[in-house]
Structures are given as structure tokens and as C-alpha cells.
Amino acid sequence: MSAFAGLVEHLADLLQPFLHASAAAAAIVLFTALVRLLVHPLSRAAARGQRARAALQPRIAELRKRHGKDQEALQKAVLELHAEQKVSPLSGCLPGLLQLPAFFLLYHLFSNSTIGGHDNGLLSHDLLGAPLGGRWGDFLAGGGLGSAGLVYLALFAVVAVVATFNFRRARRTAAVAVAVGEGDQQVPGVGAVTKVMPYLSYFTLLTVAVVPLAAALYVVTSTTWSAVERAVLYR
């Protein structure tokens, strides 16, 4: 935690001459971008995996005809086909899972008053008057929005736009998957994930509302990055 806090402080110091009081917030955005750059090769691999799964659909259609109504045999055959072609039906989840440690580090870093036995200096930083360690509920309990509350409203607006974009895109992807018979019947559990996935976009709104502002900045930056990245990779 101390090393991570030092990294954020160092990034903030580098940005201080340009962004002044908002340097720490900008450092979090920059840190998020660095994490996403590290994960980007996996995102590209996930996009290739989706195209590979799409290419397997003619063979899956043949398996469906061969096994008829024997769903257990069909599922086994499709799983074997995926293993043979080295295609994972859940490969798209890996980039998101690998980002969780960075998110939890930020969450804990801005939720503790001390780090390594010393006062947590990062809690003194803010974004346009909103403390990076504060939460949406804190501003509501204060009896008014103020500049801090307006920062959160701006974040909610960005998240709502990105979530709606992701929702529509996920619905189109799910519709195509159902149309070609991908995942719904052949791979156990994937059908349920496909149905729920579009609605997970709006879960980000709840996350931003309950976590410290620093962690909310990570979530907003990462989700926006994901929306742009998927629009490019999944054209």
C-alpha cells in the first residue's frame, strides 16, 4: 500500500505544474490509463477469440444436427471443439478480472486514514473541491450539493452515457449470438451470462455512488476506455 501510495503521489507531483489542485485526480486517471494499456493485449486477444468463436459456428451447426435433441452430448461436443481449436468461450472476461486488483488498491488507499503507520496524505487532495476520499453519500448528508456534488453529477452523466452505449452494443451482440446459436445452448452457463451482461453496464452507476471519489474516477475512466476500445476492436 505504501509503494502504491508513493506511485500516485509521484504521478501527482509530475502533473502538479500543469493541473495544480487537481493533480492527484489527474494522476488517478493517468494510472488507470496505464493499467488499461497493460491489459490491452488481452483485450485484443479477447476480440480475436470472439472472431474465432464466430468462425466455428458452421461446425457447431453441424454438431447440432448430428446430436439432435441430446443437449448433454451437444454441450460436450462443443466444449471439445473449443478445446481443440484453443478457443475459450469466457476469454472476454479476463481483461476485466485483471483490473480488479488495481481498483481495490485505489479503494483501500482512499478509505484508510493511515498508510504504513503514517497519515494518508492522499486524503488531502480533491477534485474541484470534492475530496478524493469522499463519497456521494457524504455530500448528500451535508445538506446540499455544492461544487463537490456537482463533480459527482458530472461523473454520473458520463457513466450514464457510456453505460447506455455499452448496453445497446451488448444487446446487439447478444442478439447476434442467439441468432447464430452461440453459447445459449452449447456452453453451460454462457447463455445466462449473455442474457445478464447488457444490464451490468448500469451497475457502474451504483459503484460510483458508493466508493470513494478516487475509486469512482478509476471506474469512470476504465469504463469509458472499455467502450472506446470495444468499438474499435469489435468493428
mmCIF file of N, CA and C in Angstrom, residues 58-172:
data_model
loop_
_atom_site.group_PDB
_atom_site.id
_atom_site.type_symbol
_atom_site.label_atom_id
_atom_site.label_comp_id
_atom_site.label_asym_id
_atom_site.label_seq_id
_atom_site.Cartn_x
_atom_site.Cartn_y
_atom_site.Cartn_z
ATOM 1 N N PRO A 58 -20.368 -22.603 -38.209
ATOM 2 C CA PRO A 58 -20.790 -23.650 -39.146
ATOM 3 C C PRO A 58 -20.556 -25.056 -38.610
ATOM 4 N N ARG A 59 -19.429 -25.252 -37.925
ATOM 5 C CA ARG A 59 -19.143 -26.573 -37.362
ATOM 6 C C ARG A 59 -20.072 -26.880 -36.197
ATOM 7 N N ILE A 60 -20.421 -25.853 -35.418
ATOM 8 C CA ILE A 60 -21.357 -26.054 -34.315
ATOM 9 C C ILE A 60 -22.740 -26.401 -34.857
ATOM 10 N N ALA A 61 -23.096 -25.780 -35.976
ATOM 11 C CA ALA A 61 -24.383 -26.107 -36.603
ATOM 12 C C ALA A 61 -24.415 -27.570 -37.029
ATOM 13 N N GLU A 62 -23.285 -28.070 -37.538
ATOM 14 C CA GLU A 62 -23.212 -29.485 -37.919
ATOM 15 C C GLU A 62 -23.360 -30.381 -36.692
ATOM 16 N N LEU A 63 -22.728 -29.984 -35.589
ATOM 17 C CA LEU A 63 -22.843 -30.764 -34.346
ATOM 18 C C LEU A 63 -24.278 -30.779 -33.849
ATOM 19 N N ARG A 64 -24.963 -29.642 -34.003
ATOM 20 C CA ARG A 64 -26.359 -29.566 -33.571
ATOM 21 C C ARG A 64 -27.220 -30.549 -34.365
ATOM 22 N N LYS A 65 -26.972 -30.631 -35.659
ATOM 23 C CA LYS A 65 -27.733 -31.569 -36.494
ATOM 24 C C LYS A 65 -27.403 -33.010 -36.121
ATOM 25 N N ARG A 66 -26.128 -33.263 -35.821
ATOM 26 C CA ARG A 66 -25.690 -34.627 -35.525
ATOM 27 C C ARG A 66 -26.278 -35.136 -34.219
ATOM 28 N N HIS A 67 -26.324 -34.267 -33.200
ATOM 29 C CA HIS A 67 -26.761 -34.711 -31.872
ATOM 30 C C HIS A 67 -28.250 -34.484 -31.623
ATOM 31 N N GLY A 68 -28.893 -33.714 -32.493
ATOM 32 C CA GLY A 68 -30.336 -33.519 -32.363
ATOM 33 C C GLY A 68 -30.718 -32.921 -31.029
ATOM 34 N N LYS A 69 -31.596 -33.610 -30.295
ATOM 35 C CA LYS A 69 -32.101 -33.087 -29.031
ATOM 36 C C LYS A 69 -31.274 -33.524 -27.822
ATOM 37 N N ASP A 70 -30.204 -34.233 -28.066
ATOM 38 C CA ASP A 70 -29.337 -34.674 -26.964
ATOM 39 C C ASP A 70 -28.439 -33.506 -26.551
ATOM 40 N N GLN A 71 -28.960 -32.635 -25.662
ATOM 41 C CA GLN A 71 -28.241 -31.419 -25.270
ATOM 42 C C GLN A 71 -26.936 -31.719 -24.538
ATOM 43 N N GLU A 72 -26.928 -32.779 -23.740
ATOM 44 C CA GLU A 72 -25.712 -33.108 -22.995
ATOM 45 C C GLU A 72 -24.583 -33.474 -23.950
ATOM 46 N N ALA A 73 -24.895 -34.296 -24.955
ATOM 47 C CA ALA A 73 -23.877 -34.676 -25.934
ATOM 48 C C ALA A 73 -23.442 -33.471 -26.763
ATOM 49 N N LEU A 74 -24.400 -32.590 -27.074
ATOM 50 C CA LEU A 74 -24.077 -31.397 -27.847
ATOM 51 C C LEU A 74 -23.147 -30.470 -27.083
ATOM 52 N N GLN A 75 -23.447 -30.240 -25.819
ATOM 53 C CA GLN A 75 -22.590 -29.385 -24.999
ATOM 54 C C GLN A 75 -21.189 -29.953 -24.893
ATOM 55 N N LYS A 76 -21.095 -31.267 -24.699
ATOM 56 C CA LYS A 76 -19.779 -31.907 -24.591
ATOM 57 C C LYS A 76 -19.006 -31.764 -25.891
ATOM 58 N N ALA A 77 -19.690 -31.963 -27.025
ATOM 59 C CA ALA A 77 -19.031 -31.868 -28.327
ATOM 60 C C ALA A 77 -18.540 -30.452 -28.604
ATOM 61 N N VAL A 78 -19.344 -29.457 -28.230
ATOM 62 C CA VAL A 78 -18.951 -28.061 -28.465
ATOM 63 C C VAL A 78 -17.772 -27.678 -27.578
ATOM 64 N N LEU A 79 -17.793 -28.115 -26.334
ATOM 65 C CA LEU A 79 -16.661 -27.838 -25.441
ATOM 66 C C LEU A 79 -15.382 -28.485 -25.979
ATOM 67 N N GLU A 80 -15.508 -29.680 -26.498
ATOM 68 C CA GLU A 80 -14.343 -30.352 -27.079
ATOM 69 C C GLU A 80 -13.844 -29.606 -28.313
ATOM 70 N N LEU A 81 -14.779 -29.082 -29.108
ATOM 71 C CA LEU A 81 -14.400 -28.306 -30.286
ATOM 72 C C LEU A 81 -13.653 -27.040 -29.885
ATOM 73 N N HIS A 82 -14.154 -26.350 -28.850
ATOM 74 C CA HIS A 82 -13.476 -25.150 -28.365
ATOM 75 C C HIS A 82 -12.070 -25.482 -27.863
ATOM 76 N N ALA A 83 -11.952 -26.604 -27.138
ATOM 77 C CA ALA A 83 -10.645 -27.004 -26.624
ATOM 78 C C ALA A 83 -9.696 -27.365 -27.769
ATOM 79 N N GLU A 84 -10.226 -28.053 -28.769
ATOM 80 C CA GLU A 84 -9.413 -28.456 -29.921
ATOM 81 C C GLU A 84 -8.886 -27.241 -30.670
ATOM 82 N N GLN A 85 -9.743 -26.218 -30.825
ATOM 83 C CA GLN A 85 -9.357 -25.011 -31.551
ATOM 84 C C GLN A 85 -8.707 -23.965 -30.643
ATOM 85 N N LYS A 86 -8.553 -24.303 -29.355
ATOM 86 C CA LYS A 86 -7.961 -23.400 -28.364
ATOM 87 C C LYS A 86 -8.719 -22.075 -28.294
ATOM 88 N N VAL A 87 -10.040 -22.194 -28.257
ATOM 89 C CA VAL A 87 -10.917 -21.028 -28.153
ATOM 90 C C VAL A 87 -11.680 -21.135 -26.841
ATOM 91 N N SER A 88 -11.576 -20.097 -26.001
ATOM 92 C CA SER A 88 -12.292 -20.087 -24.731
ATOM 93 C C SER A 88 -13.557 -19.247 -24.844
ATOM 94 N N PRO A 89 -14.722 -19.816 -24.484
ATOM 95 C CA PRO A 89 -15.964 -19.034 -24.550
ATOM 96 C C PRO A 89 -16.021 -17.907 -23.539
ATOM 97 N N LEU A 90 -15.126 -17.914 -22.549
ATOM 98 C CA LEU A 90 -15.145 -16.889 -21.500
ATOM 99 C C LEU A 90 -13.888 -16.023 -21.527
ATOM 100 N N SER A 91 -13.156 -16.048 -22.639
ATOM 101 C CA SER A 91 -11.895 -15.294 -22.700
ATOM 102 C C SER A 91 -12.108 -13.794 -22.558
ATOM 103 N N GLY A 92 -13.300 -13.294 -22.922
ATOM 104 C CA GLY A 92 -13.566 -11.862 -22.831
ATOM 105 C C GLY A 92 -13.636 -11.349 -21.403
ATOM 106 N N CYS A 93 -13.763 -12.247 -20.424
ATOM 107 C CA CYS A 93 -13.853 -11.822 -19.022
ATOM 108 C C CYS A 93 -12.484 -11.508 -18.419
ATOM 109 N N LEU A 94 -11.420 -12.049 -19.009
ATOM 110 C CA LEU A 94 -10.087 -11.941 -18.399
ATOM 111 C C LEU A 94 -9.600 -10.501 -18.239
ATOM 112 N N PRO A 95 -9.725 -9.627 -19.268
ATOM 113 C CA PRO A 95 -9.249 -8.250 -19.072
ATOM 114 C C PRO A 95 -9.912 -7.553 -17.895
ATOM 115 N N GLY A 96 -11.210 -7.755 -17.718
ATOM 116 C CA GLY A 96 -11.915 -7.127 -16.605
ATOM 117 C C GLY A 96 -11.466 -7.666 -15.259
ATOM 118 N N LEU A 97 -11.249 -8.970 -15.184
ATOM 119 C CA LEU A 97 -10.836 -9.579 -13.924
ATOM 120 C C LEU A 97 -9.448 -9.098 -13.498
ATOM 121 N N LEU A 98 -8.556 -8.903 -14.458
ATOM 122 C CA LEU A 98 -7.189 -8.488 -14.127
ATOM 123 C C LEU A 98 -7.111 -7.039 -13.669
ATOM 124 N N GLN A 99 -8.177 -6.261 -13.900
ATOM 125 C CA GLN A 99 -8.185 -4.878 -13.443
ATOM 126 C C GLN A 99 -8.665 -4.748 -11.997
ATOM 127 N N LEU A 100 -9.300 -5.776 -11.478
ATOM 128 C CA LEU A 100 -9.856 -5.691 -10.127
ATOM 129 C C LEU A 100 -8.823 -5.356 -9.060
ATOM 130 N N PRO A 101 -7.610 -5.947 -9.091
ATOM 131 C CA PRO A 101 -6.626 -5.588 -8.051
ATOM 132 C C PRO A 101 -6.325 -4.095 -8.016
ATOM 133 N N ALA A 102 -6.191 -3.457 -9.191
ATOM 134 C CA ALA A 102 -5.899 -2.021 -9.226
ATOM 135 C C ALA A 102 -7.049 -1.228 -8.628
ATOM 136 N N PHE A 103 -8.282 -1.633 -8.939
ATOM 137 C CA PHE A 103 -9.443 -0.938 -8.385
ATOM 138 C C PHE A 103 -9.483 -1.065 -6.865
ATOM 139 N N PHE A 104 -9.271 -2.271 -6.352
ATOM 140 C CA PHE A 104 -9.328 -2.471 -4.901
ATOM 141 C C PHE A 104 -8.182 -1.760 -4.187
ATOM 142 N N LEU A 105 -7.033 -1.660 -4.841
ATOM 143 C CA LEU A 105 -5.940 -0.894 -4.246
ATOM 144 C C LEU A 105 -6.338 0.568 -4.062
ATOM 145 N N LEU A 106 -6.922 1.149 -5.112
ATOM 146 C CA LEU A 106 -7.370 2.543 -5.006
ATOM 147 C C LEU A 106 -8.460 2.687 -3.953
ATOM 148 N N TYR A 107 -9.368 1.734 -3.928
ATOM 149 C CA TYR A 107 -10.465 1.791 -2.951
ATOM 150 C C TYR A 107 -9.914 1.819 -1.530
ATOM 151 N N HIS A 108 -9.010 0.905 -1.221
ATOM 152 C CA HIS A 108 -8.470 0.837 0.138
ATOM 153 C C HIS A 108 -7.543 2.018 0.426
ATOM 154 N N LEU A 109 -6.809 2.460 -0.583
ATOM 155 C CA LEU A 109 -5.879 3.570 -0.386
ATOM 156 C C LEU A 109 -6.618 4.835 0.041
ATOM 157 N N PHE A 110 -7.798 5.077 -0.524
ATOM 158 C CA PHE A 110 -8.555 6.281 -0.202
ATOM 159 C C PHE A 110 -9.676 6.019 0.809
ATOM 160 N N SER A 111 -9.626 4.853 1.462
ATOM 161 C CA SER A 111 -10.577 4.551 2.528
ATOM 162 C C SER A 111 -9.902 4.474 3.886
ATOM 163 N N ASN A 112 -8.570 4.595 3.914
ATOM 164 C CA ASN A 112 -7.817 4.492 5.160
ATOM 165 C C ASN A 112 -7.164 5.822 5.511
ATOM 166 N N SER A 113 -7.260 6.188 6.778
ATOM 167 C CA SER A 113 -6.664 7.451 7.223
ATOM 168 C C SER A 113 -5.157 7.347 7.407
ATOM 169 N N THR A 114 -4.638 6.124 7.524
ATOM 170 C CA THR A 114 -3.196 5.937 7.666
ATOM 171 C C THR A 114 -2.714 4.891 6.663
ATOM 172 N N ILE A 115 -1.500 5.077 6.206
ATOM 173 C CA ILE A 115 -0.847 4.125 5.303
ATOM 174 C C ILE A 115 0.561 3.878 5.832
ATOM 175 N N GLY A 116 0.872 2.607 6.104
ATOM 176 C CA GLY A 116 2.201 2.287 6.624
ATOM 177 C C GLY A 116 2.509 2.963 7.943
ATOM 178 N N GLY A 117 1.491 3.195 8.774
ATOM 179 C CA GLY A 117 1.696 3.812 10.074
ATOM 180 C C GLY A 117 1.782 5.323 10.049
ATOM 181 N N HIS A 118 1.590 5.933 8.876
ATOM 182 C CA HIS A 118 1.659 7.391 8.750
ATOM 183 C C HIS A 118 0.321 7.915 8.230
ATOM 184 N N ASP A 119 0.098 9.209 8.468
ATOM 185 C CA ASP A 119 -1.126 9.820 7.955
ATOM 186 C C ASP A 119 -1.176 9.699 6.433
ATOM 187 N N ASN A 120 -2.362 9.409 5.937
ATOM 188 C CA ASN A 120 -2.552 9.254 4.496
ATOM 189 C C ASN A 120 -2.681 10.628 3.850
ATOM 190 N N GLY A 121 -1.572 11.111 3.297
ATOM 191 C CA GLY A 121 -1.556 12.444 2.699
ATOM 192 C C GLY A 121 -2.432 12.565 1.472
ATOM 193 N N LEU A 122 -2.747 11.449 0.843
ATOM 194 C CA LEU A 122 -3.569 11.496 -0.366
ATOM 195 C C LEU A 122 -4.988 11.982 -0.075
ATOM 196 N N LEU A 123 -5.429 11.807 1.181
ATOM 197 C CA LEU A 123 -6.787 12.224 1.531
ATOM 198 C C LEU A 123 -6.937 13.745 1.553
ATOM 199 N N SER A 124 -5.819 14.458 1.502
ATOM 200 C CA SER A 124 -5.900 15.928 1.484
ATOM 201 C C SER A 124 -6.150 16.468 0.079
ATOM 202 N N HIS A 125 -6.083 15.611 -0.911
ATOM 203 C CA HIS A 125 -6.281 16.044 -2.295
ATOM 204 C C HIS A 125 -7.760 16.046 -2.648
ATOM 205 N N ASP A 126 -8.125 16.865 -3.630
ATOM 206 C CA ASP A 126 -9.524 16.923 -4.057
ATOM 207 C C ASP A 126 -9.610 17.163 -5.557
ATOM 208 N N LEU A 127 -10.822 17.113 -6.057
ATOM 209 C CA LEU A 127 -11.107 17.428 -7.458
ATOM 210 C C LEU A 127 -12.182 18.497 -7.484
ATOM 211 N N LEU A 128 -11.789 19.723 -7.789
ATOM 212 C CA LEU A 128 -12.725 20.861 -7.835
ATOM 213 C C LEU A 128 -13.521 20.996 -6.547
ATOM 214 N N GLY A 129 -12.839 20.776 -5.434
ATOM 215 C CA GLY A 129 -13.485 20.918 -4.130
ATOM 216 C C GLY A 129 -14.057 19.639 -3.559
ATOM 217 N N ALA A 130 -14.068 18.566 -4.331
ATOM 218 C CA ALA A 130 -14.585 17.279 -3.841
ATOM 219 C C ALA A 130 -13.422 16.417 -3.364
ATOM 220 N N PRO A 131 -13.364 16.068 -2.071
ATOM 221 C CA PRO A 131 -12.263 15.253 -1.550
ATOM 222 C C PRO A 131 -12.198 13.901 -2.244
ATOM 223 N N LEU A 132 -11.001 13.479 -2.589
ATOM 224 C CA LEU A 132 -10.853 12.197 -3.290
ATOM 225 C C LEU A 132 -11.219 11.009 -2.408
ATOM 226 N N GLY A 133 -11.219 11.223 -1.102
ATOM 227 C CA GLY A 133 -11.625 10.150 -0.196
ATOM 228 C C GLY A 133 -13.094 10.196 0.171
ATOM 229 N N GLY A 134 -13.821 11.195 -0.344
ATOM 230 C CA GLY A 134 -15.239 11.344 -0.027
ATOM 231 C C GLY A 134 -16.126 10.456 -0.879
ATOM 232 N N ARG A 135 -17.374 10.321 -0.446
ATOM 233 C CA ARG A 135 -18.356 9.524 -1.156
ATOM 234 C C ARG A 135 -19.587 10.370 -1.453
ATOM 235 N N TRP A 136 -20.373 9.923 -2.414
ATOM 236 C CA TRP A 136 -21.603 10.618 -2.796
ATOM 237 C C TRP A 136 -22.528 10.803 -1.599
ATOM 238 N N GLY A 137 -22.630 9.763 -0.770
ATOM 239 C CA GLY A 137 -23.492 9.841 0.410
ATOM 240 C C GLY A 137 -23.050 10.917 1.376
ATOM 241 N N ASP A 138 -21.740 11.156 1.467
ATOM 242 C CA ASP A 138 -21.231 12.200 2.355
ATOM 243 C C ASP A 138 -21.736 13.571 1.927
ATOM 244 N N PHE A 139 -21.765 13.815 0.622
ATOM 245 C CA PHE A 139 -22.201 15.116 0.116
ATOM 246 C C PHE A 139 -23.700 15.296 0.313
ATOM 247 N N LEU A 140 -24.454 14.204 0.158
ATOM 248 C CA LEU A 140 -25.902 14.278 0.383
ATOM 249 C C LEU A 140 -26.199 14.546 1.850
ATOM 250 N N ALA A 141 -25.429 13.903 2.734
ATOM 251 C CA ALA A 141 -25.641 14.097 4.169
ATOM 252 C C ALA A 141 -25.285 15.507 4.598
ATOM 253 N N GLY A 142 -24.457 16.181 3.803
ATOM 254 C CA GLY A 142 -24.060 17.538 4.134
ATOM 255 C C GLY A 142 -25.147 18.568 3.927
ATOM 256 N N GLY A 143 -26.256 18.141 3.343
ATOM 257 C CA GLY A 143 -27.399 19.041 3.189
ATOM 258 C C GLY A 143 -27.438 19.810 1.897
ATOM 259 N N GLY A 144 -26.491 19.600 1.021
ATOM 260 C CA GLY A 144 -26.509 20.303 -0.260
ATOM 261 C C GLY A 144 -25.474 19.742 -1.199
ATOM 262 N N LEU A 145 -25.645 20.026 -2.459
ATOM 263 C CA LEU A 145 -24.718 19.501 -3.449
ATOM 264 C C LEU A 145 -23.393 20.246 -3.416
ATOM 265 N N GLY A 146 -23.431 21.546 -3.667
ATOM 266 C CA GLY A 146 -22.203 22.313 -3.720
ATOM 267 C C GLY A 146 -21.348 21.889 -4.894
ATOM 268 N N SER A 147 -20.120 22.378 -4.945
ATOM 269 C CA SER A 147 -19.221 22.044 -6.049
ATOM 270 C C SER A 147 -18.846 20.569 -6.028
ATOM 271 N N ALA A 148 -18.716 19.992 -4.806
ATOM 272 C CA ALA A 148 -18.363 18.579 -4.691
ATOM 273 C C ALA A 148 -19.460 17.700 -5.277
ATOM 274 N N GLY A 149 -20.705 18.024 -4.969
ATOM 275 C CA GLY A 149 -21.817 17.248 -5.509
ATOM 276 C C GLY A 149 -21.914 17.361 -7.010
ATOM 277 N N LEU A 150 -21.577 18.537 -7.543
ATOM 278 C CA LEU A 150 -21.626 18.732 -8.992
ATOM 279 C C LEU A 150 -20.580 17.869 -9.701
ATOM 280 N N VAL A 151 -19.442 17.637 -9.035
ATOM 281 C CA VAL A 151 -18.439 16.740 -9.607
ATOM 282 C C VAL A 151 -19.032 15.346 -9.775
ATOM 283 N N TYR A 152 -19.751 14.888 -8.755
ATOM 284 C CA TYR A 152 -20.378 13.569 -8.841
ATOM 285 C C TYR A 152 -21.467 13.531 -9.908
ATOM 286 N N LEU A 153 -22.245 14.595 -10.011
ATOM 287 C CA LEU A 153 -23.282 14.627 -11.044
ATOM 288 C C LEU A 153 -22.654 14.536 -12.437
ATOM 289 N N ALA A 154 -21.514 15.189 -12.618
ATOM 290 C CA ALA A 154 -20.821 15.097 -13.908
ATOM 291 C C ALA A 154 -20.356 13.668 -14.164
ATOM 292 N N LEU A 155 -19.844 12.994 -13.114
ATOM 293 C CA LEU A 155 -19.426 11.601 -13.270
ATOM 294 C C LEU A 155 -20.609 10.703 -13.596
ATOM 295 N N PHE A 156 -21.736 10.927 -12.910
ATOM 296 C CA PHE A 156 -22.943 10.134 -13.190
ATOM 297 C C PHE A 156 -23.389 10.315 -14.637
ATOM 298 N N ALA A 157 -23.291 11.531 -15.141
ATOM 299 C CA ALA A 157 -23.698 11.802 -16.519
ATOM 300 C C ALA A 157 -22.806 11.044 -17.504
ATOM 301 N N VAL A 158 -21.482 11.072 -17.249
ATOM 302 C CA VAL A 158 -20.565 10.342 -18.127
ATOM 303 C C VAL A 158 -20.856 8.847 -18.073
ATOM 304 N N VAL A 159 -21.046 8.325 -16.862
ATOM 305 C CA VAL A 159 -21.311 6.895 -16.703
ATOM 306 C C VAL A 159 -22.616 6.508 -17.393
ATOM 307 N N ALA A 160 -23.646 7.341 -17.273
ATOM 308 C CA ALA A 160 -24.932 7.029 -17.897
ATOM 309 C C ALA A 160 -24.807 6.946 -19.411
ATOM 310 N N VAL A 161 -24.058 7.879 -20.006
ATOM 311 C CA VAL A 161 -23.857 7.864 -21.460
ATOM 312 C C VAL A 161 -23.087 6.615 -21.878
ATOM 313 N N VAL A 162 -21.994 6.326 -21.177
ATOM 314 C CA VAL A 162 -21.178 5.159 -21.519
ATOM 315 C C VAL A 162 -21.960 3.867 -21.287
ATOM 316 N N ALA A 163 -22.719 3.800 -20.181
ATOM 317 C CA ALA A 163 -23.491 2.598 -19.877
ATOM 318 C C ALA A 163 -24.552 2.352 -20.937
ATOM 319 N N THR A 164 -25.203 3.406 -21.397
ATOM 320 C CA THR A 164 -26.219 3.250 -22.441
ATOM 321 C C THR A 164 -25.590 2.758 -23.738
ATOM 322 N N PHE A 165 -24.421 3.315 -24.073
ATOM 323 C CA PHE A 165 -23.696 2.857 -25.265
ATOM 324 C C PHE A 165 -23.345 1.378 -25.135
ATOM 325 N N ASN A 166 -22.805 0.987 -23.965
ATOM 326 C CA ASN A 166 -22.428 -0.412 -23.741
ATOM 327 C C ASN A 166 -23.643 -1.327 -23.736
ATOM 328 N N PHE A 167 -24.748 -0.836 -23.164
ATOM 329 C CA PHE A 167 -25.972 -1.633 -23.096
ATOM 330 C C PHE A 167 -26.476 -1.961 -24.501
ATOM 331 N N ARG A 168 -26.544 -0.946 -25.343
ATOM 332 C CA ARG A 168 -27.038 -1.163 -26.707
ATOM 333 C C ARG A 168 -26.111 -2.086 -27.486
ATOM 334 N N ARG A 169 -24.823 -1.892 -27.300
ATOM 335 C CA ARG A 169 -23.868 -2.742 -28.012
ATOM 336 C C ARG A 169 -23.956 -4.186 -27.525
ATOM 337 N N ALA A 170 -24.075 -4.362 -26.204
ATOM 338 C CA ALA A 170 -24.172 -5.714 -25.644
ATOM 339 C C ALA A 170 -25.461 -6.398 -26.081
ATOM 340 N N ARG A 171 -26.548 -5.642 -26.176
ATOM 341 C CA ARG A 171 -27.807 -6.222 -26.645
ATOM 342 C C ARG A 171 -27.690 -6.691 -28.094
ATOM 343 N N ARG A 172 -27.017 -5.893 -28.924
ATOM 344 C CA ARG A 172 -26.831 -6.294 -30.323
ATOM 345 C C ARG A 172 -25.965 -7.553 -30.408
#
